[in-house]
Every structure is written in structure tokens, then in C-alpha cells.
Amino acid sequence: MNLLRAAAPDTLPIETILTCCVLFLAVEIWTEKKTHAALHILAAHNILNGKRAALPHSSEVATVYKPMVDELVVQACTFGDDFPPPNSRLSSYYKLDYGLEKVDSVWNWKDALDVLNQLLKCVLRVTSRPVSCPLRSKVKSALGRFSDVLEELHTSEAPPSEGSMAGEEYCHLRFHHRVAYIMLHTLGQEDESSYDDFLEDFGFVLQCCETMMKQRVSNAASRSPSLVSPTLGLLPPLFFVATKCRDTVTRHKALDLLHDTSVSERQWTSCMATALAKFVVDQEADGLSALAKGDSTTKATKRIRLLHAHFTGAEHKVDLEYAVFLDGQLQGICTAILPYKSHPSVEIDGVTATMSRKSDEGLWIFKSHPVYATC
């Protein structure tokens, strides 16, 4: 960055400056395991929309850099509690429908993964703020079309992506698509009981996760260790089921599978996710009318909504903020300190990580390359 300043940026081609911004951003995201890097994203956005944007430049700026920066801004708007900053001239409503049009241009499994990644971000954003009914309908329609696209890819026997086994991507995308469907109809609602209408969908997600975990174990011998395919992760959907599905059998099975994944996905480890999910399950168990594990007819009157979590690996603790609901009514905001220590095989360098309020609800959006280990 210092060298770039010394080189008189105004004299450099706009492509060079944008490339530097993206490289600096990538280094910060991957070395610090962040979901975004506000400084570099804003710099790139300002360059594209400032005085220099009116100057003649190559077509690459419009066809390559502009879409890339737009996607980075959308990523930051999805996950950053502090983005966009008040003085940035960027609206939190920036391109809320970004990526929806790509549903109609999916030709292979890689395209499908990229599109679902965008759909999930779009769902998170439209459910976290007041939006028009037409926009929600647009998102719902895109999710419906994507379901048809998945079936077409599956029936056409499209070859798997490099690093994936046959059928694995279909299973993976199906349950993440179902998670997006549940989120669109539940996130942002005040009443936590809205999740009770999707017990069958939660069961489907759980079954697919279990199937995929078994497939990975059975395919481990034939899979090349040097090839790891991009994924939306296993921790997010299992965490979602364990904390939002109030069917006793389903959520406890999700909790067990969550621990058994033994993976590290970006800022999260399976131990982190299990500790938080277990806290929610145990707290809500206080409100069960019947405490017998395995009784699927029990109804929880106490509901927990996680708001904020700060993990400190060096101190082996989690500082937690959460809301408590009784019979659908908010009772108050509480805090707790949970003992926490990941197994060394999945610990992320004694990490201190703050999970944003947005990430707590939608930690499953960012792509990750899981590291398989034993927890």
C-alpha cells in the first residue's frame, strides 16, 4: 500500500489501482479469516465511481472489475455490522437483488454453486431490513427457478466439478437451497415460533447433511488429497437445524452431527458451533413441557435468539449476548460467558473472533475449504 501511494496513484492506470485494491483485500480476508475488508472495498468502489471513472479506460473495467467490486460490496453489506460506514455514500440497500438474474445462466455445478451463494446472500439481506413485497417475490421466484435448474443438472448427469464425487454436489446444493427457502420465510420475524412450520424441511436438511458426511467418509480413499472442492459448508446448516428446529429428536441429532463434522470453516470450528448450539438447546430445554429426550411431541415455550458472540481462544471462553422469548414475547436481553476450548486439530491459531449479528444468523453464506480433523 505504501509503495502504491509513493507511485502517485493518479498517474497509474485505473486497472492497476483496482487490481492492487483487490489483492490487498484478498490478503486481509484470507490471512485474518474475515468475511470482508471495508477499507479496500470502499477504495475500489470509490475509484470506480469517482472522477477517474469518467476517463477513457479498457473494456475490462466494465466487464471484469465492476462486477467483481459489486460482488465484494454485496458480501460486505451481507456480513458486516459496520458496513457500509455512515460517511461512505453507500446505502445498505446497495444492489439487494444482486445475482438473481444469474439463475437463468447455470450450465454446470460450479455455476450452480456460485448462483446459490448469491441467492443465500440475497435472502439474508432482504430478511434483515424492510423491503418491498415485489422484491421478496422476486427472490422467492429465483429460488423456485433454481430448484428446477438443480433437477435439470441432475437428470442430465452433468459431470462433477474437479475435486467432487458424482452426486455429491447435487446433495450439497439441495440442502443449502432448502436452508435458503426456510430463511426467506422465517428470518427477520419477531416470533421464533415461525420456525415450527418447517419441521419437515429441517428434517430434510438434516438427512442430506448426514448422507453427505457418510459419502465423504466412504469416498475418502478414492478422492485425491490435493483436490478440495469449494463448498458452502456443513457447520451452517447443522447449526441452523440445532438452534432453530424445536423437534427434540431432530435438533439433538443435528447437535451430535455438528460435533462429529470435526472441521474448521473460515472463522468457525465444529467445536465453536457445537458449544453455541448446545447452549441454545440446554436453555430452551428449561421450557419444555416434557423433558424426555426423544419425545417429538414436546413443545418449547422458551426460545433463544443468539445476537452476538465473541470467541477468545487464548482465554478459552465465549462472551455471548442473546434474547429470551417466552410464549412468543421478548423477556429481555441476556449475557453469558461460556467455557470453550476447541480440540487442537481444529483450533484456528488461538483465534479471537467476533461473530457479527449478521453472521450469527447466516454464518453459512461464505464459501470455505473444510479442513478435516478429529474433534
PDB file of N, CA and C in Angstrom, residues 80-177:
ATOM      1  N   GLY A  80     -21.170  -7.542   7.276  1.00  0.00           N
ATOM      2  CA  GLY A  80     -20.518  -6.563   8.135  1.00  0.00           C
ATOM      3  C   GLY A  80     -21.487  -5.733   8.953  1.00  0.00           C
ATOM      4  N   ASP A  81     -21.371  -5.808  10.283  1.00  0.00           N
ATOM      5  CA  ASP A  81     -22.204  -4.958  11.138  1.00  0.00           C
ATOM      6  C   ASP A  81     -21.868  -3.485  10.935  1.00  0.00           C
ATOM      7  N   ASP A  82     -20.606  -3.202  10.557  1.00  0.00           N
ATOM      8  CA  ASP A  82     -20.136  -1.830  10.420  1.00  0.00           C
ATOM      9  C   ASP A  82     -20.048  -1.395   8.962  1.00  0.00           C
ATOM     10  N   PHE A  83     -20.721  -2.096   8.079  1.00  0.00           N
ATOM     11  CA  PHE A  83     -20.640  -1.776   6.657  1.00  0.00           C
ATOM     12  C   PHE A  83     -22.045  -1.652   6.065  1.00  0.00           C
ATOM     13  N   PRO A  84     -22.273  -0.603   5.258  1.00  0.00           N
ATOM     14  CA  PRO A  84     -21.327   0.461   4.907  1.00  0.00           C
ATOM     15  C   PRO A  84     -21.225   1.508   6.004  1.00  0.00           C
ATOM     16  N   PRO A  85     -20.041   2.119   6.176  1.00  0.00           N
ATOM     17  CA  PRO A  85     -19.898   3.171   7.185  1.00  0.00           C
ATOM     18  C   PRO A  85     -20.741   4.389   6.818  1.00  0.00           C
ATOM     19  N   PRO A  86     -21.157   5.181   7.801  1.00  0.00           N
ATOM     20  CA  PRO A  86     -22.072   6.304   7.558  1.00  0.00           C
ATOM     21  C   PRO A  86     -21.576   7.316   6.531  1.00  0.00           C
ATOM     22  N   ASN A  87     -20.263   7.522   6.461  1.00  0.00           N
ATOM     23  CA  ASN A  87     -19.729   8.560   5.570  1.00  0.00           C
ATOM     24  C   ASN A  87     -19.301   8.025   4.207  1.00  0.00           C
ATOM     25  N   SER A  88     -19.747   6.832   3.861  1.00  0.00           N
ATOM     26  CA  SER A  88     -19.243   6.193   2.641  1.00  0.00           C
ATOM     27  C   SER A  88     -20.063   6.510   1.392  1.00  0.00           C
ATOM     28  N   ARG A  89     -21.235   7.102   1.560  1.00  0.00           N
ATOM     29  CA  ARG A  89     -22.159   7.367   0.455  1.00  0.00           C
ATOM     30  C   ARG A  89     -22.728   6.087  -0.162  1.00  0.00           C
ATOM     31  N   LEU A  90     -22.467   4.974   0.492  1.00  0.00           N
ATOM     32  CA  LEU A  90     -23.037   3.695   0.066  1.00  0.00           C
ATOM     33  C   LEU A  90     -24.275   3.395   0.901  1.00  0.00           C
ATOM     34  N   SER A  91     -25.311   2.888   0.281  1.00  0.00           N
ATOM     35  CA  SER A  91     -26.523   2.514   1.002  1.00  0.00           C
ATOM     36  C   SER A  91     -26.478   1.037   1.380  1.00  0.00           C
ATOM     37  N   SER A  92     -27.055   0.705   2.538  1.00  0.00           N
ATOM     38  CA  SER A  92     -27.140  -0.703   2.933  1.00  0.00           C
ATOM     39  C   SER A  92     -28.077  -1.478   2.005  1.00  0.00           C
ATOM     40  N   TYR A  93     -28.836  -0.750   1.188  1.00  0.00           N
ATOM     41  CA  TYR A  93     -29.730  -1.374   0.214  1.00  0.00           C
ATOM     42  C   TYR A  93     -29.046  -1.580  -1.140  1.00  0.00           C
ATOM     43  N   TYR A  94     -27.746  -1.388  -1.187  1.00  0.00           N
ATOM     44  CA  TYR A  94     -26.986  -1.467  -2.442  1.00  0.00           C
ATOM     45  C   TYR A  94     -27.202  -2.815  -3.131  1.00  0.00           C
ATOM     46  N   LYS A  95     -27.788  -2.763  -4.316  1.00  0.00           N
ATOM     47  CA  LYS A  95     -27.975  -3.959  -5.156  1.00  0.00           C
ATOM     48  C   LYS A  95     -28.526  -5.150  -4.358  1.00  0.00           C
ATOM     49  N   LEU A  96     -29.674  -4.947  -3.726  1.00  0.00           N
ATOM     50  CA  LEU A  96     -30.283  -6.015  -2.924  1.00  0.00           C
ATOM     51  C   LEU A  96     -30.607  -7.261  -3.751  1.00  0.00           C
ATOM     52  N   ASP A  97     -30.877  -7.066  -5.026  1.00  0.00           N
ATOM     53  CA  ASP A  97     -31.236  -8.208  -5.873  1.00  0.00           C
ATOM     54  C   ASP A  97     -30.049  -8.716  -6.673  1.00  0.00           C
ATOM     55  N   TYR A  98     -28.843  -8.405  -6.219  1.00  0.00           N
ATOM     56  CA  TYR A  98     -27.643  -8.780  -6.975  1.00  0.00           C
ATOM     57  C   TYR A  98     -27.550 -10.299  -7.163  1.00  0.00           C
ATOM     58  N   GLY A  99     -27.353 -10.712  -8.391  1.00  0.00           N
ATOM     59  CA  GLY A  99     -27.129 -12.123  -8.691  1.00  0.00           C
ATOM     60  C   GLY A  99     -28.367 -12.925  -9.037  1.00  0.00           C
ATOM     61  N   LEU A 100     -29.562 -12.364  -8.828  1.00  0.00           N
ATOM     62  CA  LEU A 100     -30.777 -13.142  -9.086  1.00  0.00           C
ATOM     63  C   LEU A 100     -30.906 -13.531 -10.559  1.00  0.00           C
ATOM     64  N   GLU A 101     -30.443 -12.644 -11.442  1.00  0.00           N
ATOM     65  CA  GLU A 101     -30.572 -12.915 -12.875  1.00  0.00           C
ATOM     66  C   GLU A 101     -29.686 -14.078 -13.336  1.00  0.00           C
ATOM     67  N   LYS A 102     -28.680 -14.423 -12.526  1.00  0.00           N
ATOM     68  CA  LYS A 102     -27.748 -15.484 -12.923  1.00  0.00           C
ATOM     69  C   LYS A 102     -28.375 -16.876 -12.835  1.00  0.00           C
ATOM     70  N   VAL A 103     -29.534 -16.967 -12.188  1.00  0.00           N
ATOM     71  CA  VAL A 103     -30.211 -18.265 -12.078  1.00  0.00           C
ATOM     72  C   VAL A 103     -30.480 -18.853 -13.461  1.00  0.00           C
ATOM     73  N   ASP A 104     -30.717 -17.984 -14.427  1.00  0.00           N
ATOM     74  CA  ASP A 104     -31.076 -18.442 -15.771  1.00  0.00           C
ATOM     75  C   ASP A 104     -29.860 -18.706 -16.656  1.00  0.00           C
ATOM     76  N   SER A 105     -28.665 -18.643 -16.096  1.00  0.00           N
ATOM     77  CA  SER A 105     -27.461 -18.902 -16.899  1.00  0.00           C
ATOM     78  C   SER A 105     -26.538 -19.885 -16.183  1.00  0.00           C
ATOM     79  N   VAL A 106     -27.126 -20.954 -15.666  1.00  0.00           N
ATOM     80  CA  VAL A 106     -26.360 -22.012 -14.997  1.00  0.00           C
ATOM     81  C   VAL A 106     -26.154 -23.164 -15.980  1.00  0.00           C
ATOM     82  N   TRP A 107     -24.880 -23.510 -16.211  1.00  0.00           N
ATOM     83  CA  TRP A 107     -24.575 -24.560 -17.179  1.00  0.00           C
ATOM     84  C   TRP A 107     -23.883 -25.767 -16.548  1.00  0.00           C
ATOM     85  N   ASN A 108     -23.358 -25.607 -15.349  1.00  0.00           N
ATOM     86  CA  ASN A 108     -22.649 -26.717 -14.709  1.00  0.00           C
ATOM     87  C   ASN A 108     -22.750 -26.557 -13.196  1.00  0.00           C
ATOM     88  N   TRP A 109     -22.174 -27.495 -12.451  1.00  0.00           N
ATOM     89  CA  TRP A 109     -22.281 -27.483 -10.991  1.00  0.00           C
ATOM     90  C   TRP A 109     -21.559 -26.288 -10.380  1.00  0.00           C
ATOM     91  N   LYS A 110     -20.451 -25.862 -10.986  1.00  0.00           N
ATOM     92  CA  LYS A 110     -19.734 -24.692 -10.464  1.00  0.00           C
ATOM     93  C   LYS A 110     -20.601 -23.444 -10.580  1.00  0.00           C
ATOM     94  N   ASP A 111     -21.264 -23.283 -11.727  1.00  0.00           N
ATOM     95  CA  ASP A 111     -22.193 -22.160 -11.889  1.00  0.00           C
ATOM     96  C   ASP A 111     -23.287 -22.214 -10.826  1.00  0.00           C
ATOM     97  N   ALA A 112     -23.807 -23.411 -10.593  1.00  0.00           N
ATOM     98  CA  ALA A 112     -24.896 -23.569  -9.618  1.00  0.00           C
ATOM     99  C   ALA A 112     -24.444 -23.175  -8.218  1.00  0.00           C
ATOM    100  N   LEU A 113     -23.218 -23.553  -7.852  1.00  0.00           N
ATOM    101  CA  LEU A 113     -22.695 -23.189  -6.535  1.00  0.00           C
ATOM    102  C   LEU A 113     -22.568 -21.680  -6.401  1.00  0.00           C
ATOM    103  N   ASP A 114     -22.031 -21.024  -7.429  1.00  0.00           N
ATOM    104  CA  ASP A 114     -21.866 -19.569  -7.394  1.00  0.00           C
ATOM    105  C   ASP A 114     -23.216 -18.865  -7.288  1.00  0.00           C
ATOM    106  N   VAL A 115     -24.197 -19.351  -8.030  1.00  0.00           N
ATOM    107  CA  VAL A 115     -25.524 -18.732  -8.009  1.00  0.00           C
ATOM    108  C   VAL A 115     -26.191 -18.919  -6.649  1.00  0.00           C
ATOM    109  N   LEU A 116     -26.095 -20.116  -6.075  1.00  0.00           N
ATOM    110  CA  LEU A 116     -26.704 -20.344  -4.765  1.00  0.00           C
ATOM    111  C   LEU A 116     -26.026 -19.496  -3.696  1.00  0.00           C
ATOM    112  N   ASN A 117     -24.726 -19.302  -3.822  1.00  0.00           N
ATOM    113  CA  ASN A 117     -24.010 -18.416  -2.909  1.00  0.00           C
ATOM    114  C   ASN A 117     -24.612 -17.012  -2.946  1.00  0.00           C
ATOM    115  N   GLN A 118     -24.902 -16.513  -4.153  1.00  0.00           N
ATOM    116  CA  GLN A 118     -25.515 -15.194  -4.301  1.00  0.00           C
ATOM    117  C   GLN A 118     -26.953 -15.185  -3.776  1.00  0.00           C
ATOM    118  N   LEU A 119     -27.691 -16.258  -4.032  1.00  0.00           N
ATOM    119  CA  LEU A 119     -29.072 -16.330  -3.557  1.00  0.00           C
ATOM    120  C   LEU A 119     -29.143 -16.295  -2.035  1.00  0.00           C
ATOM    121  N   LEU A 120     -28.242 -17.007  -1.384  1.00  0.00           N
ATOM    122  CA  LEU A 120     -28.223 -17.026   0.076  1.00  0.00           C
ATOM    123  C   LEU A 120     -27.933 -15.639   0.635  1.00  0.00           C
ATOM    124  N   LYS A 121     -26.988 -14.940   0.020  1.00  0.00           N
ATOM    125  CA  LYS A 121     -26.686 -13.575   0.473  1.00  0.00           C
ATOM    126  C   LYS A 121     -27.887 -12.663   0.275  1.00  0.00           C
ATOM    127  N   CYS A 122     -28.549 -12.825  -0.856  1.00  0.00           N
ATOM    128  CA  CYS A 122     -29.727 -12.006  -1.141  1.00  0.00           C
ATOM    129  C   CYS A 122     -30.828 -12.270  -0.116  1.00  0.00           C
ATOM    130  N   VAL A 123     -31.041 -13.533   0.220  1.00  0.00           N
ATOM    131  CA  VAL A 123     -32.051 -13.889   1.225  1.00  0.00           C
ATOM    132  C   VAL A 123     -31.724 -13.246   2.561  1.00  0.00           C
ATOM    133  N   LEU A 124     -30.471 -13.319   2.970  1.00  0.00           N
ATOM    134  CA  LEU A 124     -30.069 -12.713   4.238  1.00  0.00           C
ATOM    135  C   LEU A 124     -30.339 -11.218   4.258  1.00  0.00           C
ATOM    136  N   ARG A 125     -30.048 -10.550   3.163  1.00  0.00           N
ATOM    137  CA  ARG A 125     -30.186  -9.090   3.136  1.00  0.00           C
ATOM    138  C   ARG A 125     -31.648  -8.650   3.101  1.00  0.00           C
ATOM    139  N   VAL A 126     -32.485  -9.329   2.318  1.00  0.00           N
ATOM    140  CA  VAL A 126     -33.882  -8.894   2.226  1.00  0.00           C
ATOM    141  C   VAL A 126     -34.669  -9.245   3.478  1.00  0.00           C
ATOM    142  N   THR A 127     -34.150 -10.171   4.297  1.00  0.00           N
ATOM    143  CA  THR A 127     -34.850 -10.521   5.540  1.00  0.00           C
ATOM    144  C   THR A 127     -34.317  -9.748   6.740  1.00  0.00           C
ATOM    145  N   SER A 128     -33.282  -8.939   6.533  1.00  0.00           N
ATOM    146  CA  SER A 128     -32.709  -8.194   7.656  1.00  0.00           C
ATOM    147  C   SER A 128     -33.095  -6.722   7.633  1.00  0.00           C
ATOM    148  N   ARG A 129     -33.977  -6.323   6.690  1.00  0.00           N
ATOM    149  CA  ARG A 129     -34.391  -4.925   6.595  1.00  0.00           C
ATOM    150  C   ARG A 129     -35.766  -4.865   5.921  1.00  0.00           C
ATOM    151  N   PRO A 130     -36.502  -3.774   6.113  1.00  0.00           N
ATOM    152  CA  PRO A 130     -37.792  -3.644   5.431  1.00  0.00           C
ATOM    153  C   PRO A 130     -37.585  -3.531   3.920  1.00  0.00           C
ATOM    154  N   VAL A 131     -38.235  -4.389   3.170  1.00  0.00           N
ATOM    155  CA  VAL A 131     -38.141  -4.333   1.710  1.00  0.00           C
ATOM    156  C   VAL A 131     -39.538  -4.469   1.124  1.00  0.00           C
ATOM    157  N   SER A 132     -39.662  -4.127  -0.146  1.00  0.00           N
ATOM    158  CA  SER A 132     -40.957  -4.182  -0.812  1.00  0.00           C
ATOM    159  C   SER A 132     -41.377  -5.628  -1.076  1.00  0.00           C
ATOM    160  N   CYS A 133     -42.669  -5.842  -1.144  1.00  0.00           N
ATOM    161  CA  CYS A 133     -43.195  -7.178  -1.447  1.00  0.00           C
ATOM    162  C   CYS A 133     -42.735  -7.679  -2.815  1.00  0.00           C
ATOM    163  N   PRO A 134     -42.689  -6.805  -3.850  1.00  0.00           N
ATOM    164  CA  PRO A 134     -42.201  -7.285  -5.151  1.00  0.00           C
ATOM    165  C   PRO A 134     -40.787  -7.843  -5.094  1.00  0.00           C
ATOM    166  N   LEU A 135     -39.920  -7.256  -4.270  1.00  0.00           N
ATOM    167  CA  LEU A 135     -38.551  -7.757  -4.172  1.00  0.00           C
ATOM    168  C   LEU A 135     -38.527  -9.134  -3.513  1.00  0.00           C
ATOM    169  N   ARG A 136     -39.305  -9.301  -2.444  1.00  0.00           N
ATOM    170  CA  ARG A 136     -39.388 -10.620  -1.806  1.00  0.00           C
ATOM    171  C   ARG A 136     -39.919 -11.663  -2.791  1.00  0.00           C
ATOM    172  N   SER A 137     -40.915 -11.268  -3.567  1.00  0.00           N
ATOM    173  CA  SER A 137     -41.482 -12.183  -4.559  1.00  0.00           C
ATOM    174  C   SER A 137     -40.449 -12.539  -5.618  1.00  0.00           C
ATOM    175  N   LYS A 138     -39.604 -11.565  -5.957  1.00  0.00           N
ATOM    176  CA  LYS A 138     -38.548 -11.796  -6.943  1.00  0.00           C
ATOM    177  C   LYS A 138     -37.543 -12.825  -6.429  1.00  0.00           C
ATOM    178  N   VAL A 139     -37.190 -12.707  -5.152  1.00  0.00           N
ATOM    179  CA  VAL A 139     -36.259 -13.661  -4.541  1.00  0.00           C
ATOM    180  C   VAL A 139     -36.898 -15.044  -4.470  1.00  0.00           C
ATOM    181  N   LYS A 140     -38.161 -15.094  -4.064  1.00  0.00           N
ATOM    182  CA  LYS A 140     -38.875 -16.375  -3.976  1.00  0.00           C
ATOM    183  C   LYS A 140     -38.935 -17.054  -5.340  1.00  0.00           C
ATOM    184  N   SER A 141     -39.189 -16.261  -6.380  1.00  0.00           N
ATOM    185  CA  SER A 141     -39.252 -16.804  -7.732  1.00  0.00           C
ATOM    186  C   SER A 141     -37.897 -17.352  -8.170  1.00  0.00           C
ATOM    187  N   ALA A 142     -36.819 -16.624  -7.824  1.00  0.00           N
ATOM    188  CA  ALA A 142     -35.470 -17.073  -8.188  1.00  0.00           C
ATOM    189  C   ALA A 142     -35.128 -18.390  -7.498  1.00  0.00           C
ATOM    190  N   LEU A 143     -35.538 -18.537  -6.233  1.00  0.00           N
ATOM    191  CA  LEU A 143     -35.301 -19.796  -5.519  1.00  0.00           C
ATOM    192  C   LEU A 143     -36.061 -20.950  -6.174  1.00  0.00           C
ATOM    193  N   GLY A 144     -37.278 -20.667  -6.629  1.00  0.00           N
ATOM    194  CA  GLY A 144     -38.060 -21.693  -7.307  1.00  0.00           C
ATOM    195  C   GLY A 144     -37.415 -22.122  -8.614  1.00  0.00           C
ATOM    196  N   ARG A 145     -36.917 -21.157  -9.386  1.00  0.00           N
ATOM    197  CA  ARG A 145     -36.265 -21.481 -10.654  1.00  0.00           C
ATOM    198  C   ARG A 145     -34.972 -22.248 -10.414  1.00  0.00           C
ATOM    199  N   PHE A 146     -34.272 -21.899  -9.331  1.00  0.00           N
ATOM    200  CA  PHE A 146     -33.017 -22.592  -9.045  1.00  0.00           C
ATOM    201  C   PHE A 146     -33.276 -24.062  -8.723  1.00  0.00           C
ATOM    202  N   SER A 147     -34.372 -24.351  -8.052  1.00  0.00           N
ATOM    203  CA  SER A 147     -34.725 -25.739  -7.758  1.00  0.00           C
ATOM    204  C   SER A 147     -34.899 -26.532  -9.051  1.00  0.00           C
ATOM    205  N   ASP A 148     -35.534 -25.908 -10.047  1.00  0.00           N
ATOM    206  CA  ASP A 148     -35.706 -26.562 -11.348  1.00  0.00           C
ATOM    207  C   ASP A 148     -34.363 -26.772 -12.037  1.00  0.00           C
ATOM    208  N   VAL A 149     -33.469 -25.783 -11.908  1.00  0.00           N
ATOM    209  CA  VAL A 149     -32.136 -25.880 -12.514  1.00  0.00           C
ATOM    210  C   VAL A 149     -31.371 -27.063 -11.929  1.00  0.00           C
ATOM    211  N   LEU A 150     -31.463 -27.236 -10.606  1.00  0.00           N
ATOM    212  CA  LEU A 150     -30.778 -28.354  -9.956  1.00  0.00           C
ATOM    213  C   LEU A 150     -31.261 -29.696 -10.504  1.00  0.00           C
ATOM    214  N   GLU A 151     -32.570 -29.819 -10.655  1.00  0.00           N
ATOM    215  CA  GLU A 151     -33.121 -31.081 -11.162  1.00  0.00           C
ATOM    216  C   GLU A 151     -32.669 -31.332 -12.596  1.00  0.00           C
ATOM    217  N   GLU A 152     -32.597 -30.265 -13.400  1.00  0.00           N
ATOM    218  CA  GLU A 152     -32.147 -30.416 -14.786  1.00  0.00           C
ATOM    219  C   GLU A 152     -30.689 -30.866 -14.839  1.00  0.00           C
ATOM    220  N   LEU A 153     -29.851 -30.269 -13.989  1.00  0.00           N
ATOM    221  CA  LEU A 153     -28.444 -30.676 -13.944  1.00  0.00           C
ATOM    222  C   LEU A 153     -28.316 -32.133 -13.520  1.00  0.00           C
ATOM    223  N   HIS A 154     -29.137 -32.511 -12.544  1.00  0.00           N
ATOM    224  CA  HIS A 154     -29.064 -33.874 -12.012  1.00  0.00           C
ATOM    225  C   HIS A 154     -29.501 -34.901 -13.057  1.00  0.00           C
ATOM    226  N   THR A 155     -30.612 -34.636 -13.724  1.00  0.00           N
ATOM    227  CA  THR A 155     -31.125 -35.590 -14.713  1.00  0.00           C
ATOM    228  C   THR A 155     -30.248 -35.643 -15.962  1.00  0.00           C
ATOM    229  N   SER A 156     -29.546 -34.548 -16.262  1.00  0.00           N
ATOM    230  CA  SER A 156     -28.655 -34.533 -17.428  1.00  0.00           C
ATOM    231  C   SER A 156     -27.325 -35.211 -17.145  1.00  0.00           C
ATOM    232  N   GLU A 157     -27.152 -35.633 -15.878  1.00  0.00           N
ATOM    233  CA  GLU A 157     -25.914 -36.289 -15.450  1.00  0.00           C
ATOM    234  C   GLU A 157     -24.688 -35.439 -15.781  1.00  0.00           C
ATOM    235  N   ALA A 158     -24.782 -34.147 -15.450  1.00  0.00           N
ATOM    236  CA  ALA A 158     -23.653 -33.235 -15.658  1.00  0.00           C
ATOM    237  C   ALA A 158     -22.450 -33.734 -14.877  1.00  0.00           C
ATOM    238  N   PRO A 159     -21.257 -33.733 -15.485  1.00  0.00           N
ATOM    239  CA  PRO A 159     -20.069 -34.254 -14.794  1.00  0.00           C
ATOM    240  C   PRO A 159     -19.744 -33.438 -13.552  1.00  0.00           C
ATOM    241  N   PRO A 160     -19.266 -34.090 -12.489  1.00  0.00           N
ATOM    242  CA  PRO A 160     -18.940 -33.356 -11.256  1.00  0.00           C
ATOM    243  C   PRO A 160     -17.752 -32.430 -11.454  1.00  0.00           C
ATOM    244  N   SER A 161     -17.663 -31.397 -10.623  1.00  0.00           N
ATOM    245  CA  SER A 161     -16.525 -30.486 -10.658  1.00  0.00           C
ATOM    246  C   SER A 161     -15.280 -31.203 -10.166  1.00  0.00           C
ATOM    247  N   GLU A 162     -14.130 -30.656 -10.500  1.00  0.00           N
ATOM    248  CA  GLU A 162     -12.873 -31.241 -10.052  1.00  0.00           C
ATOM    249  C   GLU A 162     -12.822 -31.237  -8.527  1.00  0.00           C
ATOM    250  N   GLY A 163     -12.518 -32.378  -7.952  1.00  0.00           N
ATOM    251  CA  GLY A 163     -12.450 -32.495  -6.503  1.00  0.00           C
ATOM    252  C   GLY A 163     -13.724 -33.001  -5.869  1.00  0.00           C
ATOM    253  N   SER A 164     -14.792 -33.160  -6.680  1.00  0.00           N
ATOM    254  CA  SER A 164     -16.078 -33.646  -6.163  1.00  0.00           C
ATOM    255  C   SER A 164     -16.386 -35.019  -6.743  1.00  0.00           C
ATOM    256  N   MET A 165     -17.223 -35.760  -6.020  1.00  0.00           N
ATOM    257  CA  MET A 165     -17.658 -37.075  -6.479  1.00  0.00           C
ATOM    258  C   MET A 165     -19.056 -36.954  -7.085  1.00  0.00           C
ATOM    259  N   ALA A 166     -19.411 -37.905  -7.931  1.00  0.00           N
ATOM    260  CA  ALA A 166     -20.724 -37.906  -8.570  1.00  0.00           C
ATOM    261  C   ALA A 166     -21.832 -37.908  -7.521  1.00  0.00           C
ATOM    262  N   GLY A 167     -22.804 -37.032  -7.689  1.00  0.00           N
ATOM    263  CA  GLY A 167     -23.939 -36.951  -6.770  1.00  0.00           C
ATOM    264  C   GLY A 167     -23.700 -36.082  -5.554  1.00  0.00           C
ATOM    265  N   GLU A 168     -22.443 -35.798  -5.238  1.00  0.00           N
ATOM    266  CA  GLU A 168     -22.131 -35.038  -4.024  1.00  0.00           C
ATOM    267  C   GLU A 168     -22.617 -33.596  -4.129  1.00  0.00           C
ATOM    268  N   GLU A 169     -22.386 -32.977  -5.299  1.00  0.00           N
ATOM    269  CA  GLU A 169     -22.775 -31.571  -5.462  1.00  0.00           C
ATOM    270  C   GLU A 169     -24.290 -31.408  -5.470  1.00  0.00           C
ATOM    271  N   TYR A 170     -24.998 -32.371  -6.041  1.00  0.00           N
ATOM    272  CA  TYR A 170     -26.457 -32.318  -6.059  1.00  0.00           C
ATOM    273  C   TYR A 170     -27.006 -32.330  -4.639  1.00  0.00           C
ATOM    274  N   CYS A 171     -26.512 -33.231  -3.811  1.00  0.00           N
ATOM    275  CA  CYS A 171     -26.941 -33.326  -2.412  1.00  0.00           C
ATOM    276  C   CYS A 171     -26.596 -32.046  -1.659  1.00  0.00           C
ATOM    277  N   HIS A 172     -25.383 -31.573  -1.860  1.00  0.00           N
ATOM    278  CA  HIS A 172     -24.885 -30.372  -1.187  1.00  0.00           C
ATOM    279  C   HIS A 172     -25.740 -29.151  -1.506  1.00  0.00           C
ATOM    280  N   LEU A 173     -26.031 -28.942  -2.791  1.00  0.00           N
ATOM    281  CA  LEU A 173     -26.789 -27.764  -3.196  1.00  0.00           C
ATOM    282  C   LEU A 173     -28.262 -27.879  -2.816  1.00  0.00           C
ATOM    283  N   ARG A 174     -28.801 -29.088  -2.804  1.00  0.00           N
ATOM    284  CA  ARG A 174     -30.210 -29.260  -2.436  1.00  0.00           C
ATOM    285  C   ARG A 174     -30.474 -28.814  -1.002  1.00  0.00           C
ATOM    286  N   PHE A 175     -29.620 -29.236  -0.059  1.00  0.00           N
ATOM    287  CA  PHE A 175     -29.945 -28.876   1.327  1.00  0.00           C
ATOM    288  C   PHE A 175     -29.623 -27.416   1.620  1.00  0.00           C
ATOM    289  N   HIS A 176     -28.641 -26.832   0.933  1.00  0.00           N
ATOM    290  CA  HIS A 176     -28.403 -25.401   1.128  1.00  0.00           C
ATOM    291  C   HIS A 176     -29.523 -24.572   0.490  1.00  0.00           C
ATOM    292  N   HIS A 177     -30.068 -25.062  -0.608  1.00  0.00           N
ATOM    293  CA  HIS A 177     -31.223 -24.398  -1.207  1.00  0.00           C
ATOM    294  C   HIS A 177     -32.413 -24.451  -0.255  1.00  0.00           C
TER     295      HIS A 177
END
